[in-house]
Coordinates of C-alpha atoms in Angstrom, one line a residue:
M1 CA -2.2 18.4 -0.8
E2 CA -5.7 17.0 -0.9
T3 CA -8.7 19.3 -1.1
N4 CA -12.4 18.3 -0.8
K5 CA -14.2 18.8 -4.1
L6 CA -17.6 18.8 -2.6
N7 CA -19.9 21.7 -3.1
R8 CA -19.0 24.6 -0.8
R9 CA -21.3 26.9 1.1
N10 CA -20.8 30.7 0.6
F11 CA -18.4 31.5 3.4
W12 CA -19.2 35.2 3.0
D13 CA -22.8 34.8 4.1
A14 CA -23.7 35.8 7.6
M15 CA -22.0 33.8 10.4
P16 CA -23.5 30.3 10.6
P17 CA -24.8 28.9 13.8
P18 CA -22.3 27.3 16.1
W19 CA -21.5 23.6 15.9
N20 CA -23.4 21.5 18.4
S21 CA -21.7 18.1 18.8
E22 CA -24.6 16.8 20.9
S23 CA -26.9 17.0 17.8
E24 CA -24.2 16.4 15.1
D25 CA -21.0 14.7 15.9
T26 CA -19.8 13.9 12.4
L27 CA -17.3 16.2 10.7
V28 CA -16.0 16.0 7.1
C29 CA -12.3 16.1 6.4
C30 CA -11.9 18.9 3.9
Q31 CA -8.2 19.0 3.4
V32 CA -5.0 17.1 4.3
R33 CA -1.8 19.2 4.4
T34 CA 1.8 17.9 4.7
E35 CA 3.8 19.9 7.2
T36 CA 7.0 17.9 7.5
H37 CA 8.3 14.5 6.4
D38 CA 6.3 12.8 9.3
V39 CA 3.7 15.4 10.2
K40 CA 0.3 16.2 8.6
S41 CA -2.5 18.6 9.4
F42 CA -6.1 17.4 8.9
F43 CA -8.8 20.0 8.4
F44 CA -12.5 19.4 9.2
A45 CA -15.7 21.2 8.5
T46 CA -19.3 20.5 9.6
P47 CA -21.7 19.0 7.0
D48 CA -24.0 22.0 7.3
G49 CA -21.3 24.7 7.5
S50 CA -21.9 25.6 11.1
A51 CA -19.1 27.4 13.0
F52 CA -16.6 26.0 15.5
I53 CA -16.4 27.8 18.8
F54 CA -13.4 27.0 21.0
Q55 CA -10.5 28.6 22.9
P56 CA -7.0 28.4 21.4
G57 CA -5.1 25.5 23.0
Q58 CA -8.1 23.2 23.5
F59 CA -8.4 19.7 22.1
I60 CA -10.9 17.5 20.3
T61 CA -11.4 13.7 20.6
L62 CA -11.6 11.6 17.4
E63 CA -13.8 8.5 17.6
L64 CA -12.3 6.1 15.0
E65 CA -12.8 2.5 13.9
I66 CA -9.5 0.9 13.1
D67 CA -9.5 -2.8 12.1
G68 CA -13.0 -3.3 13.5
E69 CA -12.1 -1.8 16.9
A70 CA -13.4 1.5 18.3
V71 CA -10.5 3.8 19.3
N72 CA -10.6 7.3 20.8
R73 CA -7.7 9.7 20.5
C74 CA -7.3 13.3 21.7
Y75 CA -5.6 15.8 19.4
T76 CA -5.0 19.5 20.2
V77 CA -6.6 21.9 17.8
S78 CA -3.9 23.6 15.8
S79 CA -6.1 26.1 14.0
S80 CA -7.3 29.5 15.1
P81 CA -10.8 30.1 16.6
A82 CA -10.8 33.3 14.6
R83 CA -11.3 31.1 11.5
P84 CA -14.4 29.3 12.6
H85 CA -15.5 27.6 9.3
A86 CA -12.8 24.8 9.7
I87 CA -10.9 23.2 12.5
S88 CA -7.6 21.4 12.2
I89 CA -5.4 18.9 14.1
T90 CA -1.7 18.3 13.4
V91 CA -0.5 14.7 13.8
K92 CA 3.0 13.3 13.9
R93 CA 3.5 9.8 12.6
V94 CA 4.5 7.6 15.5
P95 CA 6.5 4.4 14.7
G96 CA 4.2 1.5 15.4
G97 CA 1.4 3.9 16.3
P98 CA -1.9 2.4 15.2
V99 CA -3.8 5.7 15.2
S100 CA -1.3 8.2 13.9
N101 CA -0.3 5.8 11.2
W102 CA -3.9 5.1 10.2
L103 CA -4.6 8.9 10.0
H104 CA -1.5 9.4 7.8
D105 CA -2.2 6.5 5.5
N106 CA -6.0 6.5 5.3
L107 CA -7.8 9.7 6.2
K108 CA -8.4 11.9 3.1
A109 CA -10.6 14.8 2.0
G110 CA -14.2 13.8 1.9
D111 CA -14.0 11.2 4.7
K112 CA -16.3 11.5 7.7
V113 CA -15.1 11.3 11.3
K114 CA -16.9 11.3 14.6
V115 CA -15.6 13.9 17.0
L116 CA -16.3 15.1 20.5
R117 CA -16.5 18.8 21.0
P118 CA -13.5 20.9 22.0
A119 CA -12.5 20.8 25.6
G120 CA -9.6 21.5 28.0
D121 CA -8.3 24.5 29.9
F122 CA -4.7 24.8 28.5
T123 CA -5.4 28.2 26.9
C124 CA -4.1 31.7 27.1
A125 CA -7.7 32.9 27.0
L126 CA -8.0 32.0 30.7
H127 CA -4.7 33.7 31.6
P128 CA -4.5 37.1 29.8
A129 CA -1.1 38.8 30.1
E130 CA 0.8 41.5 28.4
K131 CA 3.8 39.2 27.8
Y132 CA 3.9 35.5 27.0
L133 CA 6.6 32.9 26.7
F134 CA 5.6 29.8 24.6
L135 CA 7.8 26.8 25.1
S136 CA 7.2 23.7 23.0
A137 CA 9.0 20.6 21.7
G138 CA 8.0 18.2 18.8
S139 CA 4.3 18.0 18.2
G140 CA 3.7 19.9 21.4
I141 CA 3.8 22.9 19.2
T142 CA 0.1 22.5 18.2
P143 CA -1.7 24.2 21.1
L144 CA 0.8 27.1 21.1
M145 CA 0.4 27.4 17.4
S146 CA -3.4 27.8 17.9
M147 CA -2.8 30.5 20.4
T148 CA -0.3 32.3 18.1
R149 CA -2.6 32.1 15.1
A150 CA -5.4 33.5 17.2
H151 CA -3.4 36.6 18.2
H152 CA -2.2 37.0 14.6
D153 CA -5.7 36.7 13.1
L154 CA -7.1 39.2 15.6
C155 CA -4.3 41.7 14.8
D156 CA -3.3 41.5 18.4
D157 CA 0.5 42.2 18.3
R158 CA 1.0 40.8 21.8
D159 CA 4.6 40.5 23.2
I160 CA 5.2 36.8 22.6
V161 CA 8.5 34.8 22.6
F162 CA 7.9 31.5 20.9
M163 CA 10.7 29.0 21.6
H164 CA 10.5 25.6 19.9
S165 CA 12.8 22.6 20.3
A166 CA 13.1 20.0 17.5
R167 CA 15.3 17.0 16.7
T168 CA 16.6 18.6 13.5
P169 CA 15.8 21.7 11.4
D170 CA 13.8 19.5 9.1
D171 CA 11.6 18.6 12.0
I172 CA 10.5 22.1 12.8
I173 CA 6.7 22.2 12.4
F174 CA 5.2 25.4 11.0
E175 CA 8.7 27.0 10.6
R176 CA 7.8 29.1 7.6
E177 CA 4.4 30.3 8.9
L178 CA 6.0 31.3 12.2
G179 CA 8.6 33.2 10.3
L180 CA 5.8 35.1 8.4
I181 CA 4.0 35.9 11.6
A182 CA 7.2 37.2 13.1
A183 CA 7.8 39.3 10.0
S184 CA 4.3 40.9 10.2
Q185 CA 4.1 41.4 14.0
Q186 CA 6.7 43.6 15.7
N187 CA 6.3 42.1 19.1
F188 CA 6.3 38.4 18.1
K189 CA 9.6 36.7 18.2
T190 CA 10.5 33.1 17.3
R191 CA 13.5 31.1 18.6
F192 CA 14.3 27.5 17.4
I193 CA 16.7 25.0 19.1
C194 CA 17.6 21.8 17.3
E195 CA 19.1 18.8 18.9
R196 CA 21.3 18.1 15.9
L197 CA 21.8 19.4 12.3
G198 CA 20.3 16.6 10.3
Q199 CA 20.4 17.2 6.5
R200 CA 20.4 21.0 6.7
R201 CA 24.0 21.8 7.1
D202 CA 23.3 25.5 6.6
W203 CA 21.2 25.8 9.8
P204 CA 22.1 29.2 11.4
G205 CA 20.4 28.6 14.8
P206 CA 21.6 27.0 18.0
T207 CA 21.9 23.2 18.4
G208 CA 21.6 21.1 21.6
M209 CA 19.0 21.0 24.3
L210 CA 17.1 23.8 25.9
S211 CA 18.9 25.0 29.1
L212 CA 18.5 27.8 31.6
A213 CA 21.4 29.5 30.0
A214 CA 19.8 29.3 26.5
L215 CA 16.5 30.5 28.0
K216 CA 18.2 33.6 29.6
L217 CA 19.9 34.3 26.3
M218 CA 16.9 34.1 24.0
A219 CA 14.3 35.4 26.4
P220 CA 16.1 37.6 28.9
D221 CA 12.9 38.8 30.6
F222 CA 11.3 35.4 30.9
M223 CA 10.8 35.9 34.6
E224 CA 8.2 38.6 33.7
R225 CA 6.2 36.5 31.3
E226 CA 3.2 34.2 31.5
V227 CA 4.7 30.8 30.5
F228 CA 2.9 28.1 28.5
V229 CA 4.6 24.8 28.0
C230 CA 3.7 21.7 25.9
G231 CA 5.9 18.8 24.8
P232 CA 6.9 15.3 25.9
A233 CA 6.9 14.6 29.6
P234 CA 10.7 14.7 30.0
Y235 CA 10.8 18.0 28.2
M236 CA 8.2 19.6 30.5
K237 CA 10.0 18.2 33.6
A238 CA 13.2 19.8 32.4
V239 CA 11.5 23.1 31.9
R240 CA 9.9 23.0 35.3
S241 CA 13.3 22.3 36.9
M242 CA 15.1 25.1 35.1
L243 CA 12.3 27.6 36.0
D244 CA 12.3 26.5 39.6
E245 CA 16.1 26.9 39.6
A246 CA 15.6 30.5 38.4
G247 CA 12.9 31.1 41.1
F248 CA 10.1 31.6 38.6
D249 CA 6.6 32.1 40.0
R250 CA 4.7 28.8 39.4
A251 CA 1.4 30.7 39.5
R252 CA 2.3 32.0 36.0
Y253 CA 3.3 28.6 34.7
H254 CA 0.9 26.4 32.6
E255 CA 1.5 23.1 30.9
E256 CA -0.5 20.7 28.8
S257 CA -2.3 18.3 31.1
F258 CA -2.1 15.2 28.9
S259 CA 1.6 14.6 29.5
F260 CA 1.5 13.0 26.0
E261 CA 0.1 9.8 27.3
T262 CA -1.5 9.4 23.9
L263 CA 1.9 9.1 22.2
Q264 CA 3.1 6.7 24.9
L265 CA 0.0 4.5 24.3
E266 CA 0.6 4.5 20.6
A267 CA 4.2 3.7 20.9
G268 CA 3.5 0.8 23.2
Q269 CA 0.6 -0.6 21.6
A270 CA -20.4 21.2 28.0
S271 CA -20.9 18.2 30.1
A272 CA -23.9 16.0 30.5
E273 CA -25.4 15.2 33.9
N274 CA -23.0 13.6 36.4
G275 CA -24.0 11.2 39.1
A276 CA -24.6 7.5 39.8
I277 CA -24.4 5.6 36.5
G278 CA -25.7 2.0 36.4
G279 CA -24.6 -0.7 33.9
A280 CA -26.9 -2.3 31.4
E281 CA -27.8 -5.2 33.7
S282 CA -27.8 -3.3 37.0
G283 CA -30.2 -1.1 38.9
A284 CA -29.3 2.3 40.3
T285 CA -28.9 1.0 43.8
P286 CA -25.5 -0.5 44.8
A287 CA -25.8 -4.2 45.7
S288 CA -22.8 -4.1 48.1
S289 CA -22.9 -3.9 51.9
E290 CA -21.0 -1.4 54.0
P291 CA -18.2 -3.9 55.0
A292 CA -17.6 -4.8 51.4
A293 CA -17.4 -1.2 50.4
L294 CA -14.8 -0.5 53.1
A295 CA -12.7 -3.4 51.8
G296 CA -13.1 -2.4 48.2
F297 CA -15.1 -3.6 45.2
E298 CA -14.2 -6.3 42.7
I299 CA -13.7 -5.1 39.1
N300 CA -13.9 -7.8 36.5
F301 CA -12.5 -6.9 33.0
Q302 CA -14.6 -9.3 30.9
K303 CA -12.5 -9.6 27.7
S304 CA -9.1 -9.7 29.2
N305 CA -10.2 -11.9 32.0
R306 CA -8.6 -9.8 34.7
Q307 CA -9.9 -9.1 38.2
I308 CA -8.8 -6.2 40.5
V309 CA -9.9 -4.6 43.7
C310 CA -10.8 -0.9 43.7
G311 CA -11.4 1.1 46.8
P312 CA -14.7 3.0 47.2
Q313 CA -12.9 6.4 46.9
Q314 CA -10.6 5.3 44.1
H315 CA -11.2 5.8 40.4
V316 CA -11.3 2.6 38.4
L317 CA -8.6 3.7 36.0
E318 CA -6.2 4.4 38.9
A319 CA -6.9 1.0 40.5
A320 CA -6.4 -0.7 37.1
R321 CA -3.0 1.0 36.6
N322 CA -1.9 0.1 40.1
A323 CA -2.7 -3.5 39.3
G324 CA -0.8 -3.5 36.0
V325 CA -3.9 -3.5 33.8
R326 CA -3.1 -1.5 30.7
L327 CA -6.1 0.6 29.5
A328 CA -6.3 3.4 26.9
S329 CA -6.4 6.8 28.6
S330 CA -5.3 10.3 28.0
C331 CA -6.5 13.3 30.0
A332 CA -7.5 11.4 33.2
Q333 CA -10.0 14.2 33.9
G334 CA -13.2 13.0 32.3
M335 CA -12.8 15.3 29.3
C336 CA -11.4 13.4 26.3
G337 CA -13.4 10.1 26.3
T338 CA -10.4 7.9 25.6
C339 CA -11.1 5.6 28.5
K340 CA -14.8 5.1 27.6
V341 CA -16.0 1.5 28.1
K342 CA -19.3 -0.4 28.4
L343 CA -20.3 -1.2 32.0
V344 CA -21.9 -4.6 31.8
S345 CA -23.1 -4.7 35.4
G346 CA -22.7 -2.7 38.6
S347 CA -22.9 1.0 39.2
V348 CA -20.5 3.9 39.5
D349 CA -20.3 7.5 40.6
M350 CA -19.0 9.2 37.5
Q351 CA -18.1 12.9 37.7
H352 CA -17.0 13.8 34.1
K353 CA -16.2 17.0 32.4
G354 CA -17.9 16.5 29.0
G355 CA -16.0 13.5 27.6
I356 CA -19.1 11.4 27.3
R357 CA -22.5 12.2 25.8
Q358 CA -25.8 11.6 27.6
R359 CA -27.0 9.1 25.0
E360 CA -23.8 7.1 25.7
I361 CA -24.5 7.2 29.4
D362 CA -28.0 6.0 28.7
Q363 CA -26.4 3.0 26.8
G364 CA -24.3 2.0 29.8
M365 CA -21.0 3.6 28.8
V366 CA -18.7 5.1 31.5
L367 CA -15.4 6.9 31.7
L368 CA -13.1 4.9 34.0
C369 CA -10.8 7.8 34.8
C370 CA -13.6 9.7 36.7
S371 CA -15.7 6.7 37.9
K372 CA -15.7 5.4 41.5
P373 CA -17.4 2.1 42.1
L374 CA -20.6 1.8 44.1
S375 CA -20.7 -1.9 43.7
N376 CA -18.8 -4.8 42.1
L377 CA -18.4 -4.1 38.4
V378 CA -18.1 -6.1 35.2
V379 CA -16.5 -4.1 32.4
D380 CA -16.5 -4.9 28.7
K381 CA -12.8 -4.6 28.3

């Protein structure tokens, strides 16, 4: 375990002012903690000791420079908002993953990282209920761990059944901490399902995959609970199918919106003002005529030398995907900043949700996932 040896502020002083990422977007890594053989938690604090304000289950976006290239990645906050002096993410090493491997191999206590403020609406704070069912698989445990820690820190002994699926018992993230929470809260119950035994031959829990029969056995009253689900896309699809089979009310079903595109990308390789955004060499007025707009606009990706056509009511990212152009993306909702690029020329209508700063917009940056073309575009990508 690494711990930052820099001078610390007195944490028992009066509550510090909240962190404002618009004025200060640099955080300091204050601790690195090993969770399992391929999972680490990274803890961050602000340079001036200001407090983090977020809802459990939200995510932050790291702006990293790896091998001279700017890379954005979203990671769910795994810490509790009831402990506002530090914020943590928990990252699983992905074979061949440039970002997860870089974090595991390079980020250490004392290092500084640029971060976009917490965002996202996958949180129990927006859906208060007397009884919850948390379903997670792999590193999808992180937002649900943040929610669990928040209830525990606030001494809120809510009726929660936490069911986690892992490859082996050695791959269960936060196993010991979840056990301690269950021991201290009467209404909090943990259930683990492992695909196979692995090295721990004394594993007392069930093995195999989550099924409707297993769900009924371990959470008999699941039909009465507010359900939160996070994990790889196939896992979430399977959960939806089994809940639909049981006749569960989808109005009380919530899942992480990323669909773990970040992991897929790695394996394969308070918002500012919205409105019309012009590129560095363009004016605010579209240069296209109405007939051209009806037919679509030409999008030129400068570095990859690719050209596509994007409809006037189509987001650029969607058009690029349909044309087979691979671009980094994650939330696809204008929140995370992963698809941020420089607009060399042309103008777009960008309706984002906080994933880009006003100063970046002023510099000609746009988010492709929430930008519709108003003219032909040249993109620095």
